[in-house]
Short mmCIF file of C-alpha atoms in Angstrom, two decimals:
data_model
loop_
_atom_site.label_atom_id
_atom_site.label_comp_id
_atom_site.label_asym_id
_atom_site.label_seq_id
_atom_site.Cartn_x
_atom_site.Cartn_y
_atom_site.Cartn_z
CA MET A 1 -111.43 24.69 34.43
CA ILE A 2 -111.22 28.48 34.10
CA LEU A 3 -108.38 28.11 31.58
CA ILE A 4 -110.40 25.64 29.50
CA ILE A 5 -113.33 28.06 29.40
CA ALA A 6 -110.98 30.88 28.36
CA ILE A 7 -109.53 28.77 25.55
CA LYS A 8 -113.02 27.92 24.24
CA ILE A 9 -114.02 31.60 24.27
CA ILE A 10 -110.87 32.54 22.34
CA GLU A 11 -111.42 29.76 19.81
CA LYS A 12 -114.86 31.15 18.98
CA GLU A 13 -113.57 34.70 18.51
CA GLU A 14 -112.32 35.65 15.04
CA ASP A 15 -111.31 39.26 15.62
CA ALA A 16 -107.65 39.65 16.70
CA SER A 17 -108.37 42.80 18.72
CA GLU A 18 -111.14 41.07 20.67
CA ILE A 19 -108.91 38.06 21.38
CA LEU A 20 -106.19 40.35 22.71
CA LYS A 21 -108.70 42.36 24.75
CA TYR A 22 -110.03 39.17 26.35
CA LEU A 23 -106.51 37.94 27.18
CA VAL A 24 -105.59 41.29 28.73
CA ASN A 25 -108.67 41.21 30.96
CA PHE A 26 -108.18 37.52 31.76
CA VAL A 27 -104.64 37.93 33.21
CA LYS A 28 -105.17 41.35 34.80
CA ASP A 29 -103.91 41.50 38.40
CA SER A 30 -102.52 37.97 38.07
CA TYR A 31 -99.88 37.80 35.33
CA LYS A 32 -97.69 40.04 33.21
CA ILE A 33 -97.68 40.03 29.41
CA TYR A 34 -94.45 40.54 27.46
CA LEU A 35 -95.58 41.33 23.93
CA LEU A 36 -93.25 40.82 20.93
CA ILE A 37 -94.36 42.00 17.47
CA ASP A 38 -92.06 41.21 14.56
CA GLU A 39 -92.31 42.96 11.18
CA TYR A 40 -95.29 44.98 12.36
CA ASP A 41 -95.38 46.94 9.08
CA ASN A 42 -94.86 44.08 6.62
CA PHE A 43 -98.43 43.62 5.47
CA THR A 44 -99.24 47.35 5.55
CA ASN A 45 -96.26 48.08 3.29
CA THR A 46 -97.52 45.35 0.97
CA ILE A 47 -101.01 46.89 0.97
CA ILE A 48 -99.60 50.32 0.05
CA SER A 49 -97.62 48.91 -2.87
CA SER A 50 -100.27 46.48 -4.15
CA SER A 51 -103.69 47.96 -3.24
CA GLY A 52 -102.91 51.65 -2.83
CA LYS A 53 -103.15 54.34 -0.19
CA GLU A 54 -106.94 54.25 0.23
CA GLN A 55 -106.97 50.63 1.39
CA TYR A 56 -104.05 51.35 3.70
CA MET A 57 -105.82 54.36 5.22
CA ALA A 58 -108.92 52.25 5.81
CA ILE A 59 -107.10 49.88 8.17
CA THR A 60 -104.81 52.37 9.96
CA HIS A 61 -107.19 55.33 10.48
CA GLY A 62 -110.60 55.92 12.01
CA GLU A 63 -112.19 52.59 12.95
CA GLY A 64 -109.65 50.53 11.00
CA PHE A 65 -108.86 47.17 12.60
CA TYR A 66 -105.09 47.78 12.74
CA ARG A 67 -105.50 51.06 14.56
CA HIS A 68 -108.00 49.42 16.94
CA PHE A 69 -105.54 46.58 17.66
CA PHE A 70 -102.92 49.07 18.87
CA ASN A 71 -105.58 50.86 20.93
CA VAL A 72 -106.16 47.58 22.77
CA ILE A 73 -102.42 47.17 23.40
CA LYS A 74 -102.22 50.68 24.81
CA ALA A 75 -105.22 50.06 27.07
CA GLY A 76 -103.46 46.99 28.43
CA THR A 77 -100.53 49.11 29.62
CA THR A 78 -102.54 51.60 31.68
CA GLY A 79 -104.26 51.55 35.03
CA SER A 80 -103.81 49.57 38.25
CA GLY A 81 -102.60 46.02 37.66
CA ALA A 82 -102.02 46.66 33.96
CA PRO A 83 -101.00 43.29 32.50
CA VAL A 84 -98.98 44.44 29.44
CA SER A 85 -95.63 45.09 31.07
CA LYS A 86 -93.16 45.26 28.16
CA ILE A 87 -93.55 45.59 24.40
CA PHE A 88 -90.84 45.12 21.78
CA ILE A 89 -91.76 45.89 18.16
CA THR A 90 -89.61 45.50 15.05
CA GLY A 91 -90.28 46.69 11.54
CA VAL A 92 -88.66 48.30 8.52
CA SER A 93 -90.19 51.78 8.34
CA PRO A 94 -91.84 54.17 10.81
CA VAL A 95 -94.73 54.93 8.45
CA THR A 96 -97.36 52.62 9.92
CA MET A 97 -96.50 53.46 13.52
CA ASP A 98 -96.81 57.15 12.72
CA ASP A 99 -100.25 56.60 11.23
CA VAL A 100 -101.59 54.75 14.28
CA THR A 101 -99.78 57.01 16.74
CA SER A 102 -102.88 58.49 18.40
CA GLY A 103 -103.94 54.92 19.11
CA PHE A 104 -100.46 53.97 20.27
CA ASN A 105 -98.40 56.90 21.50
CA ILE A 106 -96.49 55.09 24.24
CA GLY A 107 -93.66 53.70 22.11
CA TYR A 108 -90.02 54.77 22.23
CA ASN A 109 -88.04 54.52 18.98
CA ILE A 110 -84.60 53.04 19.65
CA SER A 111 -83.61 52.50 16.00
CA ASN A 112 -81.02 55.26 15.89
CA LYS A 113 -79.67 54.96 19.44
CA PRO A 114 -75.89 54.30 19.58
CA SER A 115 -76.22 51.65 22.31
CA PHE A 116 -78.27 49.48 19.93
CA ASN A 117 -76.14 49.96 16.80
CA GLU A 118 -74.23 46.66 17.11
CA MET A 119 -77.50 44.71 17.52
CA ALA A 120 -78.33 45.28 13.85
CA GLY A 121 -75.45 43.42 12.20
CA PHE A 122 -72.05 41.73 12.57
CA THR A 123 -68.90 43.64 13.42
CA GLU A 124 -65.81 42.83 11.38
CA ASP A 125 -64.25 41.04 14.35
CA GLU A 126 -67.31 38.80 14.58
CA VAL A 127 -67.11 37.94 10.86
CA ILE A 128 -63.36 37.20 11.12
CA ASN A 129 -63.95 34.96 14.15
CA MET A 130 -66.61 33.07 12.19
CA LEU A 131 -64.29 32.60 9.22
CA ASP A 132 -61.40 31.48 11.43
CA TYR A 133 -63.62 28.92 13.15
CA TYR A 134 -64.83 27.33 9.91
CA LYS A 135 -61.30 27.45 8.50
CA GLU A 136 -60.02 25.49 11.51
CA GLU A 137 -62.88 23.00 11.14
CA GLY A 138 -61.94 22.37 7.50
CA PHE A 139 -65.05 23.87 5.88
CA ILE A 140 -63.15 26.72 4.18
CA LYS A 141 -60.21 26.38 1.79
CA ASP A 142 -59.49 30.07 1.14
CA SER A 143 -57.79 32.32 3.65
CA SER A 144 -59.90 34.41 6.01
CA ASP A 145 -58.14 37.52 4.66
CA LYS A 146 -59.30 36.77 1.11
CA LEU A 147 -62.91 36.14 2.16
CA ILE A 148 -63.10 39.18 4.41
CA GLU A 149 -61.83 41.32 1.52
CA ILE A 150 -64.73 40.10 -0.62
CA MET A 151 -67.41 40.39 2.05
CA SER A 152 -66.20 43.82 3.10
CA LYS A 153 -66.81 45.22 -0.40
CA TRP A 154 -70.21 43.58 -0.77
CA TYR A 155 -71.77 43.48 2.70
CA ASN A 156 -70.05 45.95 5.03
CA ASN A 157 -70.31 49.62 6.00
CA TYR A 158 -73.73 49.96 7.67
CA LEU A 159 -74.06 52.49 10.48
CA PHE A 160 -77.40 52.87 12.27
CA SER A 161 -76.44 55.66 14.63
CA GLU A 162 -74.36 58.74 14.00
CA ASN A 163 -72.54 57.97 17.25
CA GLY A 164 -72.30 54.21 16.75
CA LYS A 165 -68.94 52.61 17.56
CA SER A 166 -68.70 50.12 14.70
CA ARG A 167 -69.68 49.81 11.09
CA LEU A 168 -71.52 46.59 10.45
CA TYR A 169 -71.88 43.75 7.97
CA ASN A 170 -75.34 42.71 6.84
CA SER A 171 -75.73 39.56 8.96
CA ASP A 172 -78.17 37.84 6.60
CA MET A 173 -75.86 38.39 3.62
CA VAL A 174 -72.85 37.07 5.54
CA LEU A 175 -74.73 33.90 6.52
CA TYR A 176 -75.99 33.51 2.94
CA PHE A 177 -72.40 33.79 1.65
CA MET A 178 -71.13 31.25 4.19
CA SER A 179 -73.91 28.79 3.38
CA GLU A 180 -73.32 29.04 -0.38
CA TYR A 181 -69.55 28.87 -0.02
CA MET A 182 -69.52 25.81 2.24
CA GLU A 183 -71.98 23.97 -0.02
CA THR A 184 -70.01 24.52 -3.24
CA ASN A 185 -66.51 25.31 -1.91
CA LYS A 186 -66.42 28.47 -4.00
CA MET A 187 -67.79 32.03 -4.02
CA PRO A 188 -71.50 32.36 -4.83
CA GLU A 189 -72.20 33.51 -8.38
CA ASP A 190 -74.79 35.96 -7.09
CA MET A 191 -73.62 37.94 -4.07
CA LEU A 192 -77.18 39.01 -3.25
CA ASP A 193 -79.58 36.84 -1.28
CA HIS A 194 -82.74 37.53 -3.26
CA ASN A 195 -84.94 36.29 -0.43
CA ILE A 196 -84.31 39.47 1.53
CA LYS A 197 -83.70 42.14 -1.07
CA THR A 198 -85.96 45.18 -1.04
CA ASP A 199 -88.67 44.35 -3.55
CA TYR A 200 -88.80 46.72 -6.51
CA ARG A 201 -92.60 46.87 -6.13
CA LYS A 202 -92.20 48.50 -2.70
CA LEU A 203 -90.30 51.35 -4.32
CA LYS A 204 -92.23 51.47 -7.58
CA TYR A 205 -95.18 53.36 -6.13
CA LEU A 206 -92.75 55.90 -4.66
CA ILE A 207 -90.68 56.58 -7.76
CA MET A 208 -93.45 56.59 -10.34
CA MET A 209 -96.75 58.38 -10.64
CA ASP A 210 -99.77 57.45 -12.66
CA LYS A 211 -100.72 60.40 -14.84
CA GLU A 212 -103.77 59.88 -17.04
CA GLY A 213 -103.25 56.13 -16.87
CA LYS A 214 -99.57 56.34 -17.83
CA LEU A 215 -96.68 55.50 -15.55
CA GLN A 216 -94.13 58.29 -15.41
CA VAL A 217 -90.97 58.65 -13.35
CA ASN A 218 -91.15 61.37 -10.73
CA GLY A 219 -88.72 63.39 -8.65
CA ASN A 220 -87.89 60.45 -6.40
CA PHE A 221 -86.70 58.45 -9.39
CA GLU A 222 -84.38 61.36 -10.13
CA LYS A 223 -83.20 61.11 -6.50
CA LEU A 224 -82.11 57.52 -7.14
CA LYS A 225 -80.17 58.65 -10.20
CA TYR A 226 -78.63 61.55 -8.26
CA ILE A 227 -77.44 59.20 -5.50
CA LEU A 228 -75.78 56.98 -8.11
CA GLU A 229 -74.23 59.95 -9.89
CA GLU A 230 -72.87 61.64 -6.76
CA GLY A 231 -72.40 58.62 -4.51
CA HIS A 232 -74.12 60.35 -1.59
CA ILE A 233 -76.92 62.71 -0.62
CA SER A 234 -77.41 65.16 2.26
CA SER A 235 -80.48 64.70 4.41
CA ASN A 236 -81.48 64.28 8.02
CA ILE A 237 -83.36 61.11 8.93
CA ALA A 238 -87.05 61.57 9.72
CA THR A 239 -88.08 59.43 12.70
CA GLY A 240 -91.70 59.28 11.57
CA PHE A 241 -94.04 60.43 8.82
CA PRO A 242 -97.58 59.53 7.71
CA VAL A 243 -98.28 57.74 4.44
CA ASP A 244 -99.62 60.86 2.74
CA ARG A 245 -96.19 62.49 3.21
CA ILE A 246 -94.17 59.46 2.18
CA ILE A 247 -93.12 60.85 -1.22
CA ASP A 248 -91.80 64.12 0.23
CA PRO A 249 -88.10 64.26 -0.70
CA GLU A 250 -86.67 64.06 2.84
CA ASN A 251 -89.12 61.33 3.85
CA PHE A 252 -88.34 59.33 0.72
CA ILE A 253 -84.61 59.57 1.44
CA SER A 254 -85.29 58.51 5.04
CA LEU A 255 -87.23 55.52 3.72
CA LEU A 256 -84.20 54.52 1.60
CA TYR A 257 -82.19 54.61 4.83
CA TYR A 258 -84.73 52.45 6.68
CA PHE A 259 -84.79 50.00 3.77
CA GLY A 260 -80.99 49.66 4.07
CA LEU A 261 -80.39 51.37 0.71
CA LEU A 262 -78.52 54.26 2.32
CA THR A 263 -76.39 54.45 5.43
CA ILE A 264 -74.84 57.18 7.57
CA ASP A 265 -71.49 58.43 6.36
CA THR A 266 -70.72 61.56 8.36
CA ARG A 267 -72.19 64.92 9.35
CA PHE A 268 -71.48 67.77 6.95
CA ARG A 269 -72.53 71.37 7.59
CA GLY A 270 -75.17 70.38 10.10
CA THR A 271 -76.76 67.70 7.91
CA LEU A 272 -76.14 63.97 7.68
CA LEU A 273 -74.33 62.73 4.61
CA LEU A 274 -75.91 59.45 3.54
CA THR A 275 -74.16 57.07 1.18
CA ILE A 276 -74.68 53.72 -0.59
CA PRO A 277 -73.24 51.21 1.87
CA ASN A 278 -71.68 48.59 -0.42
CA GLU A 279 -71.59 46.88 -3.81
CA VAL A 280 -74.69 44.73 -3.21
CA ILE A 281 -76.82 47.81 -2.59
CA LYS A 282 -75.25 49.60 -5.54
CA LYS A 283 -76.32 46.65 -7.70
CA LEU A 284 -79.87 47.07 -6.41
CA TYR A 285 -79.88 50.75 -7.44
CA TYR A 286 -78.80 49.77 -10.93
CA GLU A 287 -81.57 47.17 -11.04
CA TYR A 288 -84.25 49.61 -9.83
CA ILE A 289 -83.30 52.17 -12.45
CA ARG A 290 -83.23 49.57 -15.22
CA GLU A 291 -86.70 48.37 -14.19
CA GLY A 292 -87.93 51.96 -13.96
CA TYR A 293 -86.73 52.67 -17.49
CA ARG A 294 -88.37 49.48 -18.71
CA ASP A 295 -91.75 50.00 -16.97
CA THR A 296 -92.10 53.56 -18.25
CA LYS A 297 -90.85 52.59 -21.72
CA ILE A 298 -88.04 55.13 -21.48
CA PHE A 299 -85.52 52.46 -22.42
CA ASN A 300 -85.79 48.73 -22.85
CA ILE A 301 -83.19 46.36 -24.25
CA ASP A 302 -82.47 42.64 -24.32
CA LEU A 303 -80.57 42.10 -21.06
CA TYR A 304 -79.80 38.49 -22.01
CA LYS A 305 -78.02 39.67 -25.14
CA LEU A 306 -76.26 42.40 -23.19
CA GLY A 307 -75.09 39.83 -20.63
CA ASN A 308 -73.58 37.66 -23.36
CA LEU A 309 -71.80 40.65 -24.88
CA PHE A 310 -70.52 41.57 -21.44
CA SER A 311 -69.13 38.06 -20.97
CA GLU A 312 -67.30 38.35 -24.31
CA MET A 313 -65.87 41.69 -23.22
CA ALA A 314 -64.64 40.26 -19.91
CA TYR A 315 -63.11 37.04 -21.21
CA THR A 316 -62.06 37.69 -24.81
CA GLY A 317 -61.53 41.46 -24.89
CA LYS A 318 -64.26 42.05 -27.51
CA TRP A 319 -65.63 45.29 -26.12
CA GLU A 320 -66.74 46.98 -29.36
CA ASP A 321 -69.89 44.88 -29.85
CA LEU A 322 -71.25 45.73 -26.41
CA PHE A 323 -70.81 49.49 -26.79
CA LEU A 324 -72.07 49.47 -30.36
CA TYR A 325 -75.19 47.63 -29.21
CA LEU A 326 -75.77 50.05 -26.33
CA SER A 327 -75.21 53.19 -28.39
CA SER A 328 -77.39 51.86 -31.22
CA GLU A 329 -80.28 51.18 -28.83
CA MET A 330 -79.81 54.56 -27.12
CA ASN A 331 -80.08 56.41 -30.41
CA LYS A 332 -83.12 54.37 -31.54
CA GLN A 333 -85.21 54.89 -28.40
CA ASN A 334 -86.22 58.53 -28.59
CA SER A 335 -87.91 58.78 -25.18
CA LEU A 336 -84.54 58.17 -23.53
CA ARG A 337 -83.12 61.52 -24.63
CA ASP A 338 -84.92 63.65 -22.04
CA TYR A 339 -83.45 61.54 -19.24
CA ILE A 340 -79.75 61.40 -20.10
CA ASN A 341 -79.02 64.93 -21.20
CA GLY A 342 -75.56 65.83 -19.90
CA GLU A 343 -72.29 64.01 -19.56
CA LYS A 344 -72.70 62.84 -15.95
CA ALA A 345 -76.19 61.54 -16.67
CA ILE A 346 -74.81 59.58 -19.62
CA GLN A 347 -72.08 58.08 -17.44
CA THR A 348 -74.67 56.97 -14.88
CA PHE A 349 -76.83 55.48 -17.60
CA ILE A 350 -73.87 53.52 -18.99
CA ARG A 351 -72.97 52.27 -15.49
CA VAL A 352 -76.55 51.03 -15.00
CA TYR A 353 -76.13 48.74 -18.01
CA LEU A 354 -72.51 47.82 -17.30
CA ASN A 355 -73.70 46.21 -14.07
CA VAL A 356 -75.82 43.36 -15.36
CA SER A 357 -73.27 40.90 -13.92
CA ASN A 358 -70.66 40.72 -11.16
CA TYR A 359 -67.67 40.53 -13.52
CA TYR A 360 -66.50 44.04 -12.71
CA ILE A 361 -66.55 46.59 -9.93
CA THR A 362 -67.32 49.95 -11.57
CA LYS A 363 -65.77 53.13 -10.26
CA SER A 364 -66.68 56.65 -11.38
CA GLU A 365 -64.18 59.47 -11.69
CA GLN A 366 -61.46 57.07 -10.60
CA GLU A 367 -58.08 58.74 -10.09
CA LEU A 368 -55.44 57.32 -12.40
CA ASN A 369 -51.77 58.12 -12.97
CA LYS A 370 -52.29 61.43 -14.77
CA GLY A 371 -55.97 62.19 -14.55
CA TYR A 372 -59.35 60.57 -14.05
CA GLY A 373 -61.36 57.92 -15.87
CA ASP A 374 -65.08 58.58 -16.30
CA ILE A 375 -65.79 54.93 -15.57
CA VAL A 376 -63.19 52.32 -14.65
CA LEU A 377 -64.15 48.65 -14.87
CA ILE A 378 -62.05 46.78 -12.33
CA PRO A 379 -62.10 42.97 -12.75
CA ASN A 380 -63.70 41.17 -9.83
CA LEU A 381 -60.74 38.80 -9.64
CA LEU A 382 -61.58 37.46 -6.20
CA GLN A 383 -64.70 35.89 -7.71
CA TYR A 384 -63.58 35.54 -11.32
CA PRO A 385 -59.77 35.06 -11.30
CA ASP A 386 -59.69 34.12 -15.01
CA ILE A 387 -60.88 37.53 -16.30
CA SER A 388 -58.04 38.96 -18.40
CA PHE A 389 -59.29 42.45 -19.29
CA SER A 390 -60.00 45.70 -17.49
CA TYR A 391 -61.37 48.87 -19.08
CA ILE A 392 -61.40 52.64 -18.82
CA TYR A 393 -64.46 54.32 -20.30
CA ARG A 394 -64.46 57.94 -21.45
CA SER A 395 -67.67 59.61 -22.65
CA LYS A 396 -67.84 62.57 -24.97
CA VAL A 397 -71.11 64.32 -25.80
CA TYR A 398 -70.78 65.83 -29.25
CA GLU A 399 -74.43 66.11 -30.20
CA TYR A 400 -77.64 66.24 -28.23
CA ASN A 401 -78.57 62.67 -29.09
CA ARG A 402 -75.33 60.99 -30.11
CA ILE A 403 -72.75 59.50 -27.81
CA GLN A 404 -69.20 58.57 -28.72
#
């Protein structure tokens, strides 16, 4: 009878905080609550990127409902007979938790603890065991060695603690690959599961600023370019920061790490060296920069046409048309010039547009027999075994606005 009354009271209540408060009081001294919150920051991140900082601040500060909700959780953990015994919260970034911290300052961040590193992905042994199992069951025709070589390039190399024992594969991407492969008996055309990729909109508000009604790239956009140009960046990982400090350079880099767009490489001169983990994430960087150029009208070309020219280059060896098209568009679009001044910047720009497909793995400053190639296009033969051409690209700046 008491339970029925409780259910009826809860059904009439519309406020989540009040429902939780009632439940906490209802079970006090009688039961224990184990509270699991998944993707706690999902909707707040969406609010930041779609509605702006003011709306976000309204729900996470002062009398905001989100802040109040965490106040209720905290109250349920204190005092004699406190019913909330354990809480486990998952999310992408520490931003929201930092902003509600005075309402919820009892949490312990385990994200970067070495003992939890292997929880966040598959080890290589686990992936090999999976492949061997499905091979034995007749679901896989290719050798495990061949498939692990592909997946290692595209999905491996994550490290979530400086002292972690193993580098990890992205578990979602591995399962996506296996599902696609076993359905079609061949490699997926697109190595990226677009259902889980970091949405460009979530980065857009961080890498662009609205100045007098006009979108302009800011210093964080240049950070993305720098990471592509150098392959790494030095920065310690911030364990928490409020939304009004989110575009600070170190916090932005930390956010790239939390989004899975950077991973720990090593420690160098007292600072962590963060690097792009794999080819899938590198593809995302190229995509973000292309979309940034397009949205700010710095550079915009027909990617469908470029893709067709790229296919001709890969399969018939007709490379001239692609580079003539790119160089022609580069020289026509004047606003591009301020953003690709310098040889390395030009190489990065070219790589951004040489990665509209998975035909090639691009390498910068690749060591060759007697020197280095600015950009080497290595055929992705494991996916496209019929590609007959590979390329070495050499750039030469001979005028401010002309590229040979």
